[in-house]
Coordinates of C-alpha atoms and ligand atoms in Angstrom, one line a residue:
M215 CA 155.0 25.9 -52.4
K216 CA 156.9 28.8 -50.8
A217 CA 155.1 32.2 -50.9
S218 CA 158.3 33.9 -52.0
Q219 CA 158.4 31.8 -55.2
F220 CA 154.7 32.0 -55.8
F221 CA 152.8 35.1 -56.9
I222 CA 150.6 36.8 -54.2
S223 CA 149.0 40.1 -55.0
T224 CA 146.3 41.3 -52.6
L225 CA 144.5 44.6 -52.4
K226 CA 142.9 46.5 -49.5
E227 CA 140.0 47.7 -51.6
A228 CA 138.2 46.3 -54.5
P229 CA 137.4 48.4 -57.6
A230 CA 134.1 50.2 -57.2
D231 CA 132.4 48.5 -60.2
A232 CA 132.5 45.1 -58.6
E233 CA 128.9 44.5 -57.6
V234 CA 128.9 41.2 -55.8
I235 CA 131.0 39.9 -53.0
S236 CA 132.7 37.0 -55.0
H237 CA 133.8 39.5 -57.7
R238 CA 135.2 41.9 -55.1
L239 CA 137.0 39.2 -53.2
M240 CA 138.4 37.6 -56.3
L241 CA 139.8 40.9 -57.4
R242 CA 141.1 41.8 -54.0
A243 CA 142.7 38.4 -53.4
G244 CA 144.4 38.5 -56.8
F245 CA 142.5 35.5 -58.3
I246 CA 141.6 37.3 -61.5
K247 CA 142.5 40.4 -63.4
R248 CA 140.1 42.2 -65.8
L249 CA 141.3 42.6 -69.3
S250 CA 138.0 43.8 -70.9
A251 CA 134.3 43.5 -70.1
G252 CA 133.6 39.9 -69.1
I253 CA 137.2 38.9 -70.0
Y254 CA 139.7 38.0 -67.3
S255 CA 143.1 36.6 -66.8
Y256 CA 143.1 33.9 -64.3
M257 CA 146.0 34.7 -62.0
P258 CA 148.1 32.0 -60.3
M259 CA 146.1 31.9 -57.1
G260 CA 142.8 31.7 -59.0
L261 CA 144.1 29.2 -61.5
R262 CA 145.0 26.8 -58.7
V263 CA 141.3 26.7 -57.7
I264 CA 140.2 26.2 -61.3
R265 CA 142.6 23.3 -61.6
K266 CA 141.1 21.7 -58.5
V267 CA 137.6 22.2 -59.9
E268 CA 138.6 20.6 -63.2
A269 CA 140.3 17.6 -61.5
I270 CA 137.1 16.7 -59.6
V271 CA 135.0 17.1 -62.7
R272 CA 137.4 15.0 -64.8
D273 CA 137.6 12.3 -62.2
E274 CA 133.8 12.0 -61.9
M275 CA 133.2 12.2 -65.6
N276 CA 135.7 9.5 -66.3
R277 CA 134.1 7.4 -63.5
A278 CA 130.8 7.8 -65.1
G279 CA 132.2 6.4 -68.4
A280 CA 132.5 9.6 -70.3
V281 CA 135.6 10.0 -72.6
E282 CA 137.6 13.2 -72.8
L283 CA 138.6 14.8 -76.1
L284 CA 139.2 18.5 -77.1
M285 CA 137.3 20.4 -79.8
P286 CA 138.5 23.6 -81.3
V287 CA 137.6 27.0 -80.0
V288 CA 137.3 28.5 -83.5
Q289 CA 134.8 26.6 -85.6
P290 CA 133.8 26.9 -89.3
A291 CA 130.4 28.5 -89.9
E292 CA 129.3 25.7 -92.3
L293 CA 128.5 23.4 -89.4
W294 CA 126.6 26.1 -87.6
Q295 CA 124.6 26.8 -90.8
E296 CA 123.8 23.1 -91.1
S297 CA 122.2 23.1 -87.6
G298 CA 120.5 26.4 -88.3
R299 CA 122.2 28.1 -85.3
F300 CA 124.4 30.4 -87.4
Q301 CA 121.2 32.4 -88.1
K302 CA 119.3 31.7 -84.9
Y303 CA 121.9 32.1 -82.2
G304 CA 121.7 35.9 -82.1
P305 CA 124.3 38.5 -81.1
E306 CA 125.8 36.3 -78.3
L307 CA 127.5 34.2 -81.0
L308 CA 130.9 35.8 -81.9
R309 CA 131.3 35.5 -85.6
L310 CA 134.5 36.2 -87.4
K311 CA 136.1 35.9 -90.9
D312 CA 139.4 34.5 -91.8
R313 CA 141.8 36.0 -94.5
H314 CA 139.8 34.2 -97.2
E315 CA 136.6 35.9 -96.0
R316 CA 135.3 32.6 -94.7
D317 CA 132.9 32.7 -91.8
F318 CA 133.9 31.2 -88.4
V319 CA 132.5 31.3 -84.9
V320 CA 134.1 31.3 -81.5
Q321 CA 132.3 28.4 -79.8
P322 CA 129.7 29.2 -77.1
T323 CA 129.1 25.4 -76.9
S324 CA 130.0 22.5 -79.2
E325 CA 126.9 20.5 -80.3
E326 CA 127.7 21.0 -84.0
V327 CA 131.3 19.8 -83.9
I328 CA 130.5 16.8 -81.7
T329 CA 127.6 15.8 -83.9
D330 CA 129.9 16.1 -86.9
I331 CA 132.4 13.8 -85.2
A332 CA 129.6 11.4 -84.2
R333 CA 128.2 11.1 -87.6
Q334 CA 131.6 10.1 -88.9
E335 CA 132.8 7.9 -86.0
L336 CA 129.7 6.4 -84.5
R337 CA 128.4 4.4 -87.5
S338 CA 127.0 1.3 -85.8
Y339 CA 124.8 0.4 -82.8
R340 CA 127.9 -1.4 -81.5
A341 CA 129.7 2.0 -80.9
L342 CA 126.8 3.1 -78.6
P343 CA 126.3 4.4 -76.1
K344 CA 129.1 7.0 -76.1
N345 CA 129.6 10.2 -74.1
F346 CA 132.3 12.6 -75.1
Y347 CA 133.4 15.6 -73.0
H348 CA 135.9 18.4 -73.0
I349 CA 136.9 21.2 -70.7
Q350 CA 137.3 24.2 -73.0
T351 CA 137.2 28.0 -73.4
K352 CA 133.8 29.3 -74.4
F353 CA 132.9 32.7 -75.7
R354 CA 129.4 34.2 -75.4
D355 CA 129.0 37.9 -76.2
E356 CA 126.7 38.4 -73.2
R357 CA 124.6 41.5 -73.3
R358 CA 125.4 42.2 -69.7
P359 CA 128.6 40.5 -68.6
R360 CA 128.7 41.0 -64.8
F361 CA 129.7 39.6 -61.5
G362 CA 133.2 38.7 -62.7
V363 CA 133.6 35.1 -63.6
M364 CA 129.9 34.4 -62.9
R365 CA 128.7 35.9 -66.1
G366 CA 131.7 36.4 -68.2
R367 CA 132.1 36.6 -72.0
E368 CA 135.1 34.3 -72.1
F369 CA 134.8 31.4 -69.6
T370 CA 135.6 27.8 -69.2
M371 CA 133.0 25.1 -69.4
K372 CA 133.0 21.4 -69.2
D373 CA 130.5 20.2 -71.8
A374 CA 129.6 16.6 -72.4
Y375 CA 127.5 15.1 -75.2
S376 CA 125.9 11.6 -75.0
F377 CA 124.9 9.5 -78.0
D378 CA 122.4 6.7 -77.7
R379 CA 120.4 4.4 -80.0
D380 CA 117.0 5.2 -78.5
V381 CA 115.1 7.4 -76.1
A382 CA 115.2 4.8 -73.3
C383 CA 119.0 4.4 -73.5
A384 CA 119.4 8.2 -73.7
G385 CA 117.4 8.3 -70.4
L386 CA 120.1 6.1 -68.8
S387 CA 122.9 8.3 -70.1
Y388 CA 121.0 11.3 -68.7
Q389 CA 120.6 9.7 -65.3
R390 CA 124.3 8.7 -65.2
M391 CA 125.3 12.4 -65.8
Y392 CA 122.7 13.5 -63.2
D393 CA 124.3 11.2 -60.6
A394 CA 127.8 12.2 -61.6
Y395 CA 126.8 15.9 -61.0
V396 CA 125.5 15.1 -57.6
R397 CA 128.8 13.5 -56.7
I398 CA 130.8 16.4 -58.3
F399 CA 129.1 19.2 -56.3
T400 CA 129.0 17.1 -53.1
R401 CA 132.8 16.5 -53.4
M402 CA 133.3 20.2 -53.8
G403 CA 131.6 20.8 -50.5
L404 CA 128.9 23.0 -51.9
V405 CA 125.3 23.3 -50.8
F406 CA 123.3 22.8 -54.0
R407 CA 120.0 21.6 -55.4
A408 CA 119.1 19.9 -58.6
V409 CA 116.0 21.7 -60.0
A410 CA 113.7 20.9 -63.0
A411 CA 114.4 23.4 -65.7
D412 CA 112.8 24.7 -68.9
T413 CA 113.2 22.4 -71.9
G414 CA 112.3 25.1 -74.5
A415 CA 111.3 23.7 -77.9
I416 CA 112.6 20.2 -77.1
G417 CA 109.9 19.6 -74.5
G418 CA 109.7 16.7 -72.0
D419 CA 111.0 16.7 -68.4
R420 CA 114.6 15.8 -68.9
S421 CA 116.3 19.1 -68.1
H422 CA 117.8 19.8 -64.7
E423 CA 119.9 22.7 -63.5
F424 CA 122.3 22.3 -60.6
Q425 CA 122.0 25.4 -58.5
V426 CA 124.4 26.5 -55.8
I427 CA 122.3 28.0 -53.1
A428 CA 123.3 31.7 -52.5
D429 CA 121.2 34.8 -51.8
T430 CA 122.9 36.7 -54.6
G431 CA 122.0 34.0 -57.2
E432 CA 120.4 35.2 -60.5
D433 CA 117.9 32.3 -60.4
A434 CA 114.9 31.8 -58.2
I435 CA 114.4 28.2 -57.1
V436 CA 110.9 27.0 -56.1
Y437 CA 110.9 24.0 -53.8
S438 CA 108.7 22.1 -51.5
P439 CA 110.2 21.6 -48.0
A440 CA 107.9 18.6 -47.6
S441 CA 109.0 16.7 -50.8
D442 CA 111.7 16.6 -53.4
Y443 CA 109.9 18.9 -55.7
A444 CA 112.3 21.7 -57.0
A445 CA 112.0 23.7 -60.1
N446 CA 113.4 26.9 -61.6
I447 CA 110.8 29.7 -61.2
E448 CA 110.8 30.0 -65.0
L449 CA 109.2 26.6 -65.1
A450 CA 107.5 26.0 -61.8
E451 CA 103.8 25.7 -62.1
A452 CA 101.8 28.3 -60.2
V453 CA 98.8 26.4 -58.9
P454 CA 95.8 28.7 -58.1
S455 CA 94.5 28.3 -54.6
T456 CA 91.0 27.9 -56.0
T457 CA 89.6 27.3 -59.5
T458 CA 86.0 28.0 -58.6
R459 CA 84.9 31.5 -59.1
P460 CA 82.7 32.9 -56.3
A461 CA 79.3 34.4 -57.4
P462 CA 79.3 38.2 -58.0
N463 CA 78.5 40.3 -55.0
E464 CA 79.0 43.9 -56.2
S465 CA 77.7 45.8 -59.1
M466 CA 80.4 47.3 -61.5
R467 CA 81.3 50.9 -60.8
N468 CA 83.6 53.4 -62.5
T469 CA 85.7 55.0 -59.8
P470 CA 87.9 58.0 -60.0
T471 CA 91.5 57.1 -59.1
P472 CA 93.4 60.2 -60.1
G473 CA 97.1 59.7 -60.4
K474 CA 96.9 56.1 -59.1
A475 CA 98.5 54.2 -62.0
T476 CA 99.6 51.1 -60.1
C477 CA 97.7 48.3 -58.4
E478 CA 99.4 49.2 -55.1
A479 CA 98.3 52.8 -55.3
V480 CA 94.7 51.9 -56.3
A481 CA 94.4 49.3 -53.5
S482 CA 95.6 51.8 -50.9
L483 CA 93.3 54.5 -52.2
L484 CA 90.3 52.2 -52.1
H485 CA 91.3 50.5 -48.9
I486 CA 91.2 47.1 -50.4
P487 CA 93.7 44.2 -50.4
L488 CA 96.1 44.1 -53.4
E489 CA 94.7 40.6 -54.0
R490 CA 91.4 42.2 -55.3
T491 CA 93.2 44.0 -58.1
V492 CA 94.1 42.9 -61.6
K493 CA 97.2 44.0 -63.4
S494 CA 97.2 44.6 -67.2
L495 CA 100.2 44.0 -69.4
V496 CA 100.1 44.6 -73.2
L497 CA 102.1 42.5 -75.6
A498 CA 102.3 42.4 -79.4
T499 CA 103.1 39.7 -81.9
D500 CA 104.0 40.4 -85.5
E501 CA 103.0 38.1 -88.3
A502 CA 104.9 38.3 -91.6
A503 CA 103.1 39.4 -94.8
T504 CA 101.6 36.6 -96.8
A505 CA 100.5 36.5 -100.5
G506 CA 97.0 37.7 -99.5
S507 CA 97.7 40.2 -96.8
G508 CA 100.3 42.6 -95.5
P509 CA 102.2 42.2 -92.2
K510 CA 99.8 41.9 -89.3
T511 CA 100.3 42.8 -85.6
V512 CA 98.2 41.2 -82.9
I513 CA 97.7 42.9 -79.6
W514 CA 97.5 40.8 -76.4
L515 CA 96.3 41.8 -73.0
L516 CA 97.7 39.7 -70.3
L517 CA 96.1 39.8 -66.8
V518 CA 97.7 38.7 -63.6
R519 CA 96.5 39.4 -60.0
G520 CA 97.9 42.7 -58.6
D521 CA 100.3 41.1 -56.3
H522 CA 101.6 38.6 -58.9
A523 CA 104.4 38.8 -61.5
L524 CA 104.2 37.9 -65.1
N525 CA 106.4 34.9 -66.2
E526 CA 107.7 35.6 -69.7
V527 CA 109.0 32.1 -70.2
K528 CA 105.5 30.7 -69.7
V529 CA 104.0 33.4 -71.9
G530 CA 106.5 32.4 -74.7
K531 CA 105.0 28.9 -74.8
L532 CA 101.3 30.0 -75.3
P533 CA 99.7 29.3 -78.7
G534 CA 100.1 32.5 -80.8
L535 CA 102.9 33.9 -78.6
D536 CA 105.3 31.0 -79.1
N537 CA 107.0 32.5 -82.1
G538 CA 108.3 35.5 -80.2
F539 CA 106.5 38.5 -78.7
R540 CA 107.4 42.1 -77.6
F541 CA 105.9 44.7 -75.4
A542 CA 103.4 46.8 -77.3
T543 CA 104.4 50.4 -78.1
G544 CA 102.6 53.5 -76.7
S545 CA 100.7 54.1 -80.0
E546 CA 99.6 50.5 -80.3
I547 CA 98.2 50.6 -76.8
A548 CA 96.5 54.0 -77.5
R549 CA 94.9 52.5 -80.6
A550 CA 93.7 49.3 -79.0
F551 CA 92.5 50.7 -75.6
G552 CA 92.0 54.4 -76.3
C553 CA 94.0 55.1 -73.1
Q554 CA 97.5 55.2 -71.9
P555 CA 99.1 52.6 -69.6
G556 CA 98.2 52.9 -65.9
Y557 CA 94.5 52.6 -66.4
L558 CA 94.2 49.7 -68.8
G559 CA 91.8 46.8 -68.5
P560 CA 89.9 44.2 -70.4
M561 CA 86.6 46.2 -70.6
V562 CA 86.4 47.7 -74.1
E563 CA 83.4 47.8 -76.5
G564 CA 84.3 45.7 -79.5
R565 CA 87.6 44.2 -78.2
R566 CA 90.5 44.6 -80.7
F567 CA 92.9 42.5 -78.7
K568 CA 93.2 39.0 -77.2
V569 CA 92.7 38.6 -73.5
V570 CA 94.9 36.0 -71.7
A571 CA 94.0 35.6 -68.0
D572 CA 96.2 33.9 -65.5
R573 CA 94.3 31.0 -63.8
T574 CA 94.1 32.9 -60.6
V575 CA 92.5 35.9 -62.4
A576 CA 90.0 33.7 -64.2
A577 CA 88.8 32.5 -60.8
M578 CA 88.3 36.1 -59.4
S579 CA 85.0 37.9 -59.0
D580 CA 84.3 41.5 -58.0
F581 CA 87.8 42.5 -59.0
V582 CA 89.3 45.9 -59.7
C583 CA 91.0 46.8 -63.0
G584 CA 91.7 49.8 -65.2
A585 CA 88.7 51.4 -66.9
N586 CA 90.5 52.4 -70.1
V587 CA 89.7 56.0 -69.1
P588 CA 92.5 58.1 -67.7
D589 CA 92.5 58.4 -63.9
H590 CA 89.7 55.8 -63.6
H591 CA 89.4 52.2 -62.4
L592 CA 86.4 49.8 -62.4
T593 CA 85.4 48.0 -59.2
G594 CA 83.1 45.0 -58.8
V595 CA 84.0 43.6 -62.2
N596 CA 82.8 40.1 -63.0
W597 CA 83.7 37.7 -65.9
G598 CA 80.6 36.7 -68.0
R599 CA 78.3 39.3 -66.4
D600 CA 80.3 42.5 -67.3
L601 CA 82.6 41.3 -70.0
P602 CA 83.2 38.2 -72.1
E603 CA 85.3 35.4 -70.7
P604 CA 89.0 35.6 -71.5
D605 CA 90.1 34.2 -74.9
L606 CA 92.7 32.0 -73.1
V607 CA 93.2 31.0 -69.4
A608 CA 96.7 29.8 -68.6
D609 CA 99.4 29.7 -66.0
I610 CA 101.3 32.9 -66.9
R611 CA 102.6 34.1 -63.5
N612 CA 105.6 33.3 -61.2
V613 CA 105.1 31.1 -58.2
E614 CA 104.8 33.0 -54.9
V615 CA 106.0 31.8 -51.5
G616 CA 103.1 29.8 -50.0
D617 CA 101.5 28.7 -53.3
P618 CA 100.4 25.1 -53.2
A619 CA 103.1 22.7 -54.5
P620 CA 102.1 21.0 -57.8
D621 CA 102.8 17.6 -56.2
G622 CA 100.3 18.3 -53.4
S623 CA 103.0 18.2 -50.7
G624 CA 102.1 21.6 -49.1
P625 CA 103.1 25.3 -49.5
L626 CA 106.1 26.2 -51.6
S627 CA 109.3 28.0 -50.6
I628 CA 111.6 30.0 -52.8
Q629 CA 115.4 30.4 -52.5
R630 CA 118.0 31.9 -54.8
G631 CA 120.6 29.9 -56.6
I632 CA 123.5 30.2 -59.1
E633 CA 123.3 27.8 -62.0
V634 CA 126.6 25.9 -62.1
G635 CA 125.5 22.9 -64.2
H636 CA 122.9 21.8 -66.6
V637 CA 121.9 18.4 -67.8
F638 CA 119.7 18.4 -70.9
F639 CA 118.1 15.8 -73.1
L640 CA 118.4 17.0 -76.7
G641 CA 116.7 14.1 -78.6
T642 CA 117.3 14.3 -82.3
K643 CA 117.5 18.1 -82.6
Y644 CA 121.0 18.1 -83.9
S645 CA 121.2 14.6 -85.4
E646 CA 118.2 15.3 -87.5
A647 CA 119.5 18.7 -88.7
M648 CA 123.0 17.3 -89.4
K649 CA 121.9 13.8 -90.5
A650 CA 123.8 12.0 -87.8
T651 CA 122.7 8.3 -88.0
Y652 CA 124.0 4.9 -87.0
L653 CA 123.1 1.5 -88.5
D654 CA 121.0 -0.7 -86.2
E655 CA 121.1 -4.5 -86.1
G656 CA 119.1 -4.7 -89.2
G657 CA 121.5 -2.4 -91.1
K658 CA 118.9 0.4 -91.1
P659 CA 120.0 4.0 -90.4
Q660 CA 118.6 5.5 -87.2
L661 CA 119.0 9.0 -85.8
L662 CA 121.3 9.3 -82.8
Q663 CA 119.6 10.3 -79.6
M664 CA 121.6 13.0 -77.9
G665 CA 122.0 14.7 -74.5
C666 CA 124.2 17.6 -73.5
Y667 CA 125.7 18.3 -70.0
G668 CA 127.5 21.5 -69.0
I669 CA 129.4 22.7 -65.9
G670 CA 130.5 26.2 -65.5
I671 CA 134.1 25.6 -64.4
T672 CA 135.0 29.2 -63.8
R673 CA 131.6 30.3 -62.6
L674 CA 132.0 27.7 -59.9
L675 CA 134.6 29.8 -58.2
G676 CA 132.2 32.7 -57.9
A677 CA 129.4 30.5 -56.7
A678 CA 131.6 28.8 -54.1
I679 CA 132.7 32.2 -52.8
E680 CA 129.1 33.6 -52.7
Q681 CA 128.2 30.6 -50.5
N682 CA 131.4 30.6 -48.4
H683 CA 132.8 33.9 -47.2
D684 CA 132.8 36.3 -44.2
A685 CA 133.9 39.9 -43.5
R686 CA 137.5 38.9 -43.7
G687 CA 137.4 37.1 -47.1
M688 CA 136.8 33.8 -48.8
I689 CA 136.4 30.5 -47.0
W690 CA 137.3 27.6 -49.3
P691 CA 135.9 24.2 -48.9
D692 CA 139.0 21.9 -48.5
A693 CA 138.4 20.3 -51.9
L694 CA 138.7 23.6 -53.8
A695 CA 141.2 25.6 -51.7
P696 CA 144.1 27.1 -53.6
F697 CA 146.3 25.6 -50.9
S698 CA 145.1 23.1 -48.2
I699 CA 147.0 24.7 -45.4
V700 CA 149.2 27.8 -44.8
L701 CA 152.2 27.9 -42.5
C702 CA 152.6 31.4 -41.0
P703 CA 155.9 31.8 -39.2
I704 CA 156.2 35.0 -37.2
G705 CA 159.6 36.5 -37.8
Y706 CA 160.8 34.0 -40.5
D707 CA 163.3 36.6 -41.5
R708 CA 164.6 37.2 -38.0
S709 CA 164.4 34.1 -35.9
D710 CA 166.5 31.0 -36.6
A711 CA 164.3 28.9 -34.4
V712 CA 161.1 29.9 -36.2
R713 CA 162.7 29.5 -39.6
T714 CA 164.1 26.1 -38.8
A715 CA 160.8 24.8 -37.3
A716 CA 158.8 26.2 -40.2
D717 CA 161.1 24.7 -42.9
N718 CA 161.0 21.4 -41.1
L719 CA 157.2 21.2 -40.8
Y720 CA 156.8 22.4 -44.4
G721 CA 159.2 19.6 -45.5
Q722 CA 157.2 17.0 -43.5
L723 CA 153.9 18.1 -44.9
Q724 CA 155.3 18.0 -48.4
S725 CA 156.4 14.4 -47.9
L726 CA 152.9 13.6 -46.7
G727 CA 151.6 15.0 -50.0
V728 CA 149.9 17.9 -48.3
D729 CA 149.3 20.9 -50.5
A730 CA 150.9 23.4 -48.1
I731 CA 152.2 26.9 -48.6
L732 CA 154.9 28.3 -46.4
D733 CA 154.6 32.1 -46.0
D734 CA 158.4 32.9 -46.0
R735 CA 157.9 36.5 -47.1
G736 CA 158.8 37.9 -43.6
E737 CA 155.5 39.9 -43.5
R738 CA 154.2 41.4 -40.2
P739 CA 151.8 39.0 -38.6
G740 CA 148.7 41.3 -39.1
A741 CA 149.3 41.7 -42.8
M742 CA 150.2 38.1 -43.2
F743 CA 147.1 36.8 -41.5
A744 CA 144.9 39.3 -43.3
D745 CA 146.2 38.0 -46.7
W746 CA 145.5 34.3 -45.9
E747 CA 142.1 35.1 -44.5
L748 CA 141.2 37.0 -47.6
I749 CA 142.5 34.2 -49.8
G750 CA 140.5 31.8 -47.7
V751 CA 143.0 29.0 -47.1
P752 CA 140.9 26.7 -44.8
H753 CA 143.7 25.7 -42.3
R754 CA 146.5 27.7 -40.8
I755 CA 149.5 26.9 -38.5
V756 CA 151.2 29.8 -36.8
L757 CA 154.8 29.3 -35.6
S758 CA 156.3 31.8 -33.2
D759 CA 159.3 32.1 -30.8
R760 CA 156.9 32.2 -27.9
G761 CA 155.1 29.0 -28.8
L762 CA 158.2 27.2 -29.8
K763 CA 159.7 27.8 -26.4
E764 CA 157.0 25.4 -25.1
A765 CA 157.4 23.2 -28.2
T766 CA 153.9 24.2 -29.6
V767 CA 152.4 25.8 -32.6
E768 CA 148.9 27.2 -33.1
Y769 CA 146.3 25.8 -35.4
Q770 CA 143.2 27.7 -36.5
G771 CA 140.6 26.6 -39.0
R772 CA 139.3 29.5 -41.2
R773 CA 135.9 29.2 -39.6
D774 CA 137.2 28.8 -36.0
A775 CA 136.7 31.6 -33.5
G776 CA 140.2 31.0 -31.9
A777 CA 143.5 29.2 -32.2
T778 CA 144.3 25.8 -30.6
P779 CA 147.8 25.0 -29.3
V780 CA 149.3 21.8 -30.8
S781 CA 152.5 20.3 -29.6
L782 CA 155.3 20.1 -32.2
A783 CA 155.5 16.4 -31.7
E784 CA 151.8 15.9 -32.7
V785 CA 151.4 18.6 -35.4
R786 CA 151.9 16.3 -38.3
A787 CA 149.2 13.8 -37.2
F788 CA 147.0 16.7 -36.2
V789 CA 147.1 18.4 -39.6
K790 CA 146.6 15.1 -41.4
A791 CA 143.5 14.4 -39.3
K792 CA 142.1 17.9 -40.0
L793 CA 142.7 17.6 -43.8
D794 CA 141.2 14.1 -43.9
A795 CA 138.1 15.1 -41.9
Ligands
ADP281 N1 128.4 33.8 -69.4 C1 128.8 32.7 -68.6 N2 129.8 32.9 -67.7 C2 130.2 31.9 -67.0 N3 129.6 30.6 -67.0 C3 128.6 30.4 -67.8 C4 128.1 31.5 -68.6 N4 127.1 31.0 -69.4 C5 126.9 29.7 -69.0 N5 127.8 29.4 -68.0 C6 127.9 28.1 -67.3 O1 127.9 27.0 -68.3 C7 126.8 26.1 -67.9 C8 126.2 25.5 -69.1 O2 125.6 26.6 -69.9 P1 124.2 26.6 -70.6 O3 123.2 25.9 -69.7 O4 124.4 26.2 -72.0 O5 124.0 28.1 -70.4 P2 122.6 29.0 -70.2 O6 122.0 28.5 -68.9 O7 123.2 30.4 -70.1 O8 121.9 28.7 -71.4 C9 125.9 26.9 -67.1 O9 125.2 26.0 -66.2 C10 126.8 27.8 -66.4 O10 127.3 27.2 -65.2
MG282 MG1 121.6 26.5 -68.5

């Protein structure tokens, strides 16, 4: 490709509203152009990277035995009503009507359509296993689209769906996709981790997210440096360092703590470690009216240690809280505790709420908590002696660095990641709802066992840049780079020698099948180099009159500190070796 024929549009500054580096760099380097919130045009330079991502994904999906098809972006609501998701999906699902007032959706994912295809096409055990995939535009009306292509509303996903005759076979399909994902992200040159993820209502342990490691990632990954344990913090079990409660040592006291409404403030006022305090969070659940009684609201007090954080995903799985919960309102709290937030605790005569204690809190003695009296806390509080035991003891907090690993391998670490892929065992969730069955050897109908497997094609660009950039711009791994190598002739418009040498080398690289771009724009060297460093092409050859007098050109890798002279005679072999490395 010649730069003069291509489209290059770089900016010195990124728009102020771009929050993360990948978003800023993609705008500055002319990879994307914003059309609306979370909706972007993929400009020629960005599209080249997208095509490279897609090619690797296709190649490895095909190698793993998956079959490509293409399902529509606009899908009739009937199928979504059959699965129940037309009602359940919430505002992220873009719903629309056609001219006949019929309901449609813009697909956020394609379980319904593929299950509809499967129930018509996969009629016999002989047709199984089967894995269908497509690379298609998705729309999710995200509440907070942000970080450019990382959390867009319109984006491209590879989604695959496996169909198997039983759970054991579905496990093999799952493993095949897991292995394919490892190959995909390895080939892309990314540092990633496969982590156990929440399975929601489906249950089981067959859900893994593939996370590209980056400090700016939205996900926290808990892992054990001493084993292969890795899980999303949403799921990772927080093992208490002890489960035996020490005997009480102090008597309970009501202590004035004027204006000290947080555990931190109370701990520093009382000169005690934060680990001695207990934090109170108040939730509410609403039960619909039944024949005998009106609607009922239950108030829940959740207790975590002062230095710990509540994990809402874990809370959402507790009995009684698993049908949805919300934070209690000010008046609900006042009614149940007789006090405003800041000084709340479990000590109330005739408790009118349920107490859920984190496992760490249940093993504490002589702790400090709110007194349910404004500007007061209780110290020396002990379960059993001063107040009844909690109604429920459960793991409801996030793992902290240093917590013991659930597999007993030692202390846990935490790093941040960007979810670029997800493999998920679905079981019969969709086949049951949509009556997708096959006939087994005995001619008996059986439900299809399903799995779904996503890769965020466009998100991968953002993730790769978050992981690979410096002050000058992007640094593409070879496998994803928009161009493998750029030829930068200095004075292409003025010097015959430079132009001839550059055109020759470009022609030679082309005949070798190298994806090279020749910058024939006649830009000044400073501006030209800055453009290609911003765009992040991993290899660069500079041709100048000075070098050519000695029959040399200069090579510099995007991460190299300086340039290396290479003789003209050897440059072809040199470049080839660099690109094959
Ligand atoms: N809003 C989005 N913008 C870009 N990519 C997305 C978005 N939502 C999901 N993806 C990508 O699609 C993949 C599969 O999505 P899925 O696991 O169904 O989404 P979620 O984790 O949001 O439920 C994700 O791993 C991610 O890489
Ligand atoms: Mg996911």
